[in-house]
Coordinates of C-alpha atoms in Angstrom, one line a residue:
Chain A
X1 CA 0.0 0.0 0.0
X2 CA 3.0 2.3 0.5
X3 CA 3.5 3.0 -3.2
X4 CA -0.2 3.8 -3.6
X5 CA -0.3 6.2 -0.7
X6 CA 2.7 8.3 -1.8
X7 CA 1.6 11.8 -2.5
X8 CA 2.5 12.9 -6.0
X9 CA 4.9 15.8 -5.1
X10 CA 6.3 16.9 -1.8
X11 CA 7.7 20.4 -2.4
X12 CA 8.4 20.8 1.3
X13 CA 10.6 17.7 1.4
X14 CA 10.2 14.2 2.9
X15 CA 7.1 13.5 5.0
X16 CA 7.4 10.8 7.5
X17 CA 3.7 10.1 7.8
X18 CA 3.6 8.7 4.2
X19 CA 5.1 5.5 5.5
X20 CA 2.9 3.7 8.0
X21 CA 3.9 0.5 9.9
X22 CA 1.3 -2.0 8.9
X23 CA 2.5 -5.1 10.8
X24 CA 5.5 -6.6 12.5
X25 CA 6.9 -10.1 12.3
X26 CA 8.7 -11.1 15.4
X27 CA 11.1 -14.0 15.1
X28 CA 11.7 -15.6 18.5
X29 CA 14.8 -17.5 17.3
X30 CA 17.0 -14.4 17.9
X31 CA 19.0 -15.1 14.7
X32 CA 20.0 -12.0 12.8
X33 CA 17.9 -11.3 9.6
X34 CA 20.0 -11.2 6.4
X35 CA 17.2 -10.6 3.9
X36 CA 13.4 -10.5 3.6
X37 CA 11.2 -11.0 0.6
X38 CA 7.6 -12.0 -0.5
X39 CA 6.4 -15.0 -2.4
X40 CA 3.0 -15.9 -3.9
X41 CA 1.8 -19.1 -2.3
X42 CA -1.1 -21.3 -3.3
X43 CA -2.6 -23.8 -0.9
X44 CA -6.1 -25.4 -0.9
X45 CA -7.0 -23.3 -4.0
X46 CA -6.2 -20.0 -2.3
X47 CA -3.4 -17.8 -3.6
X48 CA -1.9 -15.3 -1.2
X49 CA 1.2 -13.2 -0.7
X50 CA 3.5 -14.6 2.0
X51 CA 6.6 -13.1 3.6
X52 CA 9.9 -15.0 3.6
X53 CA 12.6 -14.1 6.1
X54 CA 16.2 -15.3 6.0
X55 CA 18.9 -15.6 8.6
X56 CA 22.3 -17.2 7.8
X57 CA 21.2 -20.7 8.6
X58 CA 17.4 -20.7 8.2
X59 CA 14.7 -19.4 5.8
X60 CA 11.2 -19.0 7.2
X61 CA 7.8 -18.7 5.4
X62 CA 5.2 -16.6 7.1
X63 CA 1.4 -16.5 6.4
X64 CA -1.1 -13.8 7.3
X65 CA -3.3 -15.1 10.2
X66 CA -5.4 -12.0 10.8
X67 CA -5.0 -8.4 9.9
X68 CA -1.6 -7.2 11.1
X69 CA -0.7 -10.6 12.4
X70 CA 1.7 -13.1 10.8
X71 CA 2.6 -16.7 11.8
X72 CA 5.5 -18.8 10.8
X73 CA 4.4 -21.7 8.6
X74 CA 7.6 -23.5 7.9
X75 CA 11.4 -23.1 8.3
X76 CA 14.0 -24.6 6.0
X77 CA 17.4 -25.1 7.8
X78 CA 20.5 -24.6 5.7
X79 CA 23.5 -25.2 7.9
X80 CA 26.4 -25.9 5.5
X81 CA 26.7 -22.6 3.7
X82 CA 25.3 -19.3 5.0
X83 CA 22.3 -17.7 3.3
X84 CA 23.4 -14.3 1.9
X85 CA 20.5 -13.2 -0.2
X86 CA 16.9 -14.0 -1.3
X87 CA 16.2 -13.9 -5.0
X88 CA 12.6 -12.8 -5.8
X89 CA 11.0 -14.7 -8.7
X90 CA 8.2 -12.5 -10.0
X91 CA 4.8 -14.2 -10.7
X92 CA 6.1 -17.6 -9.5
X93 CA 4.1 -19.6 -7.0
X94 CA 5.2 -21.8 -4.1
X95 CA 9.0 -21.5 -4.9
X96 CA 11.5 -19.7 -2.7
X97 CA 14.9 -19.0 -4.2
X98 CA 18.0 -18.3 -2.1
X99 CA 21.6 -17.5 -2.7
X100 CA 24.2 -19.1 -0.4
X101 CA 27.9 -18.3 0.0
X102 CA 30.5 -16.5 2.0
X103 CA 31.6 -13.2 0.4
X104 CA 30.2 -14.2 -3.0
X105 CA 27.3 -16.3 -4.0
X106 CA 28.5 -19.9 -4.3
X107 CA 25.1 -21.7 -4.7
X108 CA 21.6 -20.9 -5.8
X109 CA 18.9 -23.2 -4.3
X110 CA 15.2 -23.5 -4.6
X111 CA 13.2 -24.3 -1.5
X112 CA 9.9 -26.1 -1.7
X113 CA 7.2 -27.0 0.9
X114 CA 3.9 -28.8 0.7
X115 CA 1.4 -28.1 3.5
X116 CA -0.7 -31.0 2.4
X117 CA 2.0 -33.6 3.0
X118 CA 4.1 -31.4 5.4
X119 CA 7.1 -32.2 3.3
X120 CA 9.9 -30.0 2.1
X121 CA 12.9 -30.2 -0.2
X122 CA 15.8 -28.2 -1.6
X123 CA 17.1 -28.3 -5.1
X124 CA 20.4 -27.0 -6.4
X125 CA 20.0 -24.7 -9.4
X126 CA 23.6 -23.4 -9.9
X127 CA 27.0 -23.5 -8.3
X128 CA 30.2 -21.4 -9.0
X129 CA 31.6 -18.0 -8.3
X130 CA 28.3 -16.2 -9.0
X131 CA 28.7 -12.5 -9.4
X132 CA 25.1 -11.4 -10.2
X133 CA 21.7 -13.1 -10.4
X134 CA 18.1 -12.0 -11.1
X135 CA 14.7 -13.8 -11.2
X136 CA 12.6 -13.0 -14.2
X137 CA 8.9 -13.5 -15.1
X138 CA 7.9 -17.0 -16.3
X139 CA 10.1 -18.9 -13.8
X140 CA 13.4 -17.9 -15.3
X141 CA 16.7 -17.2 -13.5
X142 CA 19.7 -15.5 -15.0
X143 CA 23.1 -15.5 -13.4
X144 CA 26.7 -14.6 -14.3
X145 CA 29.6 -16.6 -12.9
X146 CA 33.3 -16.2 -13.4
X147 CA 36.4 -18.5 -13.5
X148 CA 39.9 -17.2 -13.9
X149 CA 39.7 -17.6 -17.6
X150 CA 36.1 -16.8 -18.6
X151 CA 32.7 -15.5 -17.6
X152 CA 29.5 -17.6 -18.1
X153 CA 26.1 -16.0 -18.3
X154 CA 23.2 -18.4 -18.3
X155 CA 19.4 -18.4 -18.1
X156 CA 17.7 -21.4 -16.4
X157 CA 14.0 -22.1 -16.8
X158 CA 12.6 -23.5 -13.6
X159 CA 10.0 -26.2 -13.3
X160 CA 7.1 -25.9 -10.8
X161 CA 8.7 -28.9 -8.9
X162 CA 11.9 -27.0 -8.4
X163 CA 13.9 -28.6 -11.2
X164 CA 15.8 -27.0 -14.1
X165 CA 13.8 -27.5 -17.3
X166 CA 16.1 -25.7 -19.8
X167 CA 19.4 -23.8 -19.9
X168 CA 20.2 -21.1 -22.4
X169 CA 23.8 -19.7 -22.5
X170 CA 23.9 -15.9 -23.0
X171 CA 26.9 -14.4 -24.8
X172 CA 29.1 -12.8 -22.0
X173 CA 30.6 -9.3 -22.4
X174 CA 34.3 -9.0 -21.8
X175 CA 33.8 -7.2 -18.5
X176 CA 32.3 -8.9 -15.4
X177 CA 28.5 -8.4 -15.2
X178 CA 27.7 -6.8 -11.8
X179 CA 23.8 -6.7 -12.0
X180 CA 20.9 -7.7 -14.1
X181 CA 17.5 -6.0 -14.6
X182 CA 14.4 -7.2 -16.5
X183 CA 13.0 -4.9 -19.1
X184 CA 9.4 -4.3 -18.4
X185 CA 7.2 -5.0 -21.3
X186 CA 9.8 -6.9 -23.3
X187 CA 9.9 -10.6 -22.2
X188 CA 12.9 -11.5 -24.4
X189 CA 15.1 -8.5 -23.4
X190 CA 17.5 -8.3 -20.5
X191 CA 19.9 -5.5 -19.4
X192 CA 23.0 -5.7 -17.2
X193 CA 25.6 -3.4 -15.8
X194 CA 29.3 -4.3 -16.0
X195 CA 32.4 -3.6 -13.9
X196 CA 33.5 -1.2 -16.7
X197 CA 30.4 1.0 -16.2
X198 CA 28.6 -0.2 -19.3
X199 CA 25.0 -1.2 -19.8
X200 CA 24.6 -4.3 -22.0
X201 CA 21.5 -5.7 -23.6
X202 CA 20.7 -9.4 -24.4
X203 CA 18.2 -11.2 -26.5
X204 CA 17.1 -14.0 -24.1
X205 CA 15.6 -16.1 -26.8
X206 CA 18.7 -16.4 -28.9
X207 CA 21.4 -15.6 -26.2
X208 CA 22.8 -12.8 -28.4
X209 CA 24.6 -9.8 -26.8
X210 CA 22.9 -7.0 -28.7
X211 CA 24.6 -3.8 -27.5
X212 CA 27.1 -2.5 -25.1
X213 CA 26.6 1.2 -24.1
X214 CA 28.8 3.2 -21.8
X215 CA 27.1 4.8 -18.8
X216 CA 29.7 7.6 -18.4
X217 CA 32.5 8.1 -16.0
X218 CA 30.7 10.4 -13.6
X219 CA 29.7 7.7 -11.1
X220 CA 31.7 4.5 -10.8
X221 CA 30.3 1.0 -10.2
X222 CA 26.7 1.8 -11.3
X223 CA 24.2 -1.0 -10.6
X224 CA 21.1 -1.5 -12.7
X225 CA 17.8 -2.2 -10.9
X226 CA 15.0 -2.0 -13.5
X227 CA 14.5 -1.1 -17.2
X228 CA 11.6 0.1 -19.2
X229 CA 11.3 0.2 -23.0
X230 CA 9.3 3.1 -24.4
X231 CA 9.2 4.9 -27.8
X232 CA 12.4 3.3 -29.0
X233 CA 14.3 4.2 -25.9
X234 CA 15.5 2.1 -23.0
X235 CA 15.1 3.8 -19.6
X236 CA 17.4 2.2 -17.0
X237 CA 17.2 2.8 -13.3
X238 CA 20.8 2.8 -11.9
X239 CA 22.0 3.2 -8.3
X240 CA 25.4 4.5 -7.4
X241 CA 26.6 2.8 -4.2
X242 CA 30.2 4.3 -4.4
X243 CA 29.3 7.9 -5.6
X244 CA 30.7 10.7 -3.3
X245 CA 28.7 13.7 -2.3
X246 CA 29.3 16.9 -4.3
X247 CA 28.3 20.4 -3.5
X248 CA 26.4 20.9 -6.8
X249 CA 24.4 17.7 -7.0
X250 CA 24.5 16.0 -3.5
X251 CA 24.8 12.3 -3.4
X252 CA 23.0 10.3 -6.1
X253 CA 20.9 7.4 -4.8
X254 CA 19.3 6.5 -8.1
X255 CA 19.4 7.9 -11.7
X256 CA 17.1 7.2 -14.6
X257 CA 19.2 7.2 -17.8
X258 CA 17.7 7.0 -21.3
X259 CA 19.7 4.9 -23.8
X260 CA 19.1 4.8 -27.5
X261 CA 20.0 1.2 -28.3
X262 CA 20.0 2.0 -32.0
X263 CA 22.9 4.5 -31.6
X264 CA 24.3 3.5 -28.2
X265 CA 24.0 7.1 -26.9
X266 CA 22.6 8.0 -23.5
X267 CA 21.2 11.0 -21.6
X268 CA 20.3 11.5 -18.0
X269 CA 16.6 11.8 -17.4
X270 CA 16.1 12.1 -13.6
X271 CA 18.4 12.2 -10.6
X272 CA 17.3 11.1 -7.1
X273 CA 19.5 12.4 -4.3
X274 CA 20.1 11.2 -0.8
X275 CA 18.8 13.5 1.9
X276 CA 21.5 16.1 2.8
X277 CA 24.2 14.8 5.0
X278 CA 23.2 11.1 4.5
X279 CA 25.4 8.4 3.2
X280 CA 25.3 4.7 2.3
X281 CA 22.6 2.9 0.4
X282 CA 21.4 -0.6 -0.3
X283 CA 18.7 -0.1 -2.8
X284 CA 15.7 -1.8 -4.2
X285 CA 13.3 -0.6 -7.0
X286 CA 9.7 -1.5 -7.8
X287 CA 8.0 0.1 -10.7
X288 CA 9.0 3.8 -10.3
X289 CA 9.6 3.7 -6.5
X290 CA 13.1 3.3 -5.1
X291 CA 14.0 2.5 -1.5
X292 CA 17.4 2.4 0.2
X293 CA 18.8 1.9 3.6
X294 CA 21.1 4.7 4.8
X295 CA 24.1 4.4 7.1
X296 CA 22.1 6.4 9.7
X297 CA 19.8 3.4 10.0
X298 CA 16.9 5.1 8.2
X299 CA 15.1 3.9 5.1
X300 CA 14.4 6.5 2.4
X301 CA 11.8 6.1 -0.4
X302 CA 12.0 8.0 -3.7
X303 CA 9.6 8.7 -6.5
X304 CA 12.1 8.0 -9.3
X305 CA 10.1 9.7 -12.1
X306 CA 10.1 13.0 -10.1
X307 CA 13.5 12.6 -8.5
X308 CA 11.9 13.3 -5.1
X309 CA 12.6 11.7 -1.7
X310 CA 9.0 10.9 -0.8
X311 CA 9.4 9.4 2.7
X312 CA 11.9 8.6 5.4
X313 CA 11.5 5.9 7.9
X314 CA 13.8 6.7 10.9
X315 CA 15.4 4.1 13.1
X316 CA 12.9 2.7 15.5
X317 CA 13.1 1.9 19.2
X318 CA 14.2 -1.7 18.3
X319 CA 17.2 -0.4 16.4
X320 CA 18.5 0.7 13.0
X321 CA 17.0 -0.5 9.8
X322 CA 19.5 -2.7 7.9
X323 CA 17.6 -3.9 4.8
X324 CA 14.6 -2.8 2.8
X325 CA 12.8 -4.6 0.0
X326 CA 9.6 -4.0 -2.0
X327 CA 7.0 -6.7 -1.6
X328 CA 5.8 -8.3 -4.8
X329 CA 3.5 -6.1 -6.8
X330 CA 4.4 -3.1 -4.7
X331 CA 2.1 -4.4 -2.0
X332 CA 4.3 -2.7 0.7
X333 CA 7.8 -2.1 1.8
X334 CA 9.6 -4.7 3.9
X335 CA 12.2 -3.5 6.3
X336 CA 14.4 -5.4 8.7
Chain B
X1 CA 15.9 13.8 -24.2
X2 CA 16.0 15.2 -27.7
X3 CA 16.9 13.3 -30.8
X4 CA 20.0 15.5 -31.1
X5 CA 21.4 14.1 -27.9
X6 CA 20.5 10.5 -28.6
X7 CA 20.6 10.2 -32.4
X8 CA 17.9 8.7 -34.6
X9 CA 15.5 6.5 -32.7
X10 CA 14.2 3.2 -34.0
X11 CA 11.0 1.7 -32.6
X12 CA 12.2 -1.7 -33.8
X13 CA 15.6 -1.5 -32.2
X14 CA 15.4 -5.0 -30.6
X15 CA 14.5 -6.8 -33.8
X16 CA 17.1 -4.8 -35.8
X17 CA 19.9 -5.4 -33.4
X18 CA 19.0 -9.1 -33.2
X19 CA 19.3 -9.3 -37.0
X20 CA 22.7 -7.6 -36.9
X21 CA 24.3 -9.2 -33.9
X22 CA 26.5 -12.3 -34.2
X23 CA 24.5 -15.5 -33.3

């Protein structure tokens, strides 16, 4: 509901009341949360949005019991390698995807659970030195992995039972791919950012690398979050985790950059700044809303089309916010 | 963004680049 409730323009600056705490999930296991996500879940003919929380050694599925009240349905225990990230799979039902590893992702696993038989299983989708991964519509997962000699970029089609139906190799660029983003409205297009600050475009059906376009030197290590194709242009939402504050522009949290794939040229469209004096960001984008955790322990939310910080969620009595993710379909903002 | 910044725009860029790019 958060995205729906955001006022269109806030000329006077951020307004805290535009984020409202809807409900709290309290985990009695005392383990530190590393990520949070949502998943569509179908049981007994009823499809609902459930919350998934991850600690280093366990992933828990929560269901809504009553308004503002959530109960833990099931916990998968993953004791060998720590969980470091959850990978949302848009429009996928009854499948939880997690990345495990130490500093880098070493494994991607699918977690399944049946309430009818009270049975669960894991299935291994990918191993290697995985640099970037994204879940796409239609149960597809794209990842880039690297050995000393070469980079592999691969799309895996997942079956409903947690297996891998099909694998399609994508042509790797020379530079390491650091992030992927689906292109809204174009099922067969995928964009990625590289360690050399380029945006690359693939054809997922053929595996072709269609275009490499330079982002510019202004902000190093740009990360793509989302892309939209419109009127022959590709609009890419980038975040800039390493950008320093400047007097003229402040610190960029997100930028929307328009690329012309036909010519490879680009132009900045919108610039979303961190609130003055703030630093640090771990960002997530849904539709045209960006959210990021700041080093102060606050969560900031931006309207990316207007370049406005629309809301700030300050640290609460329980402590500083450490992670923020949009729920599937923009149903809310999850913060941990 | 103006066309002078970005160059000529093609609405069919995805199909055109797919036809030109190495398989």
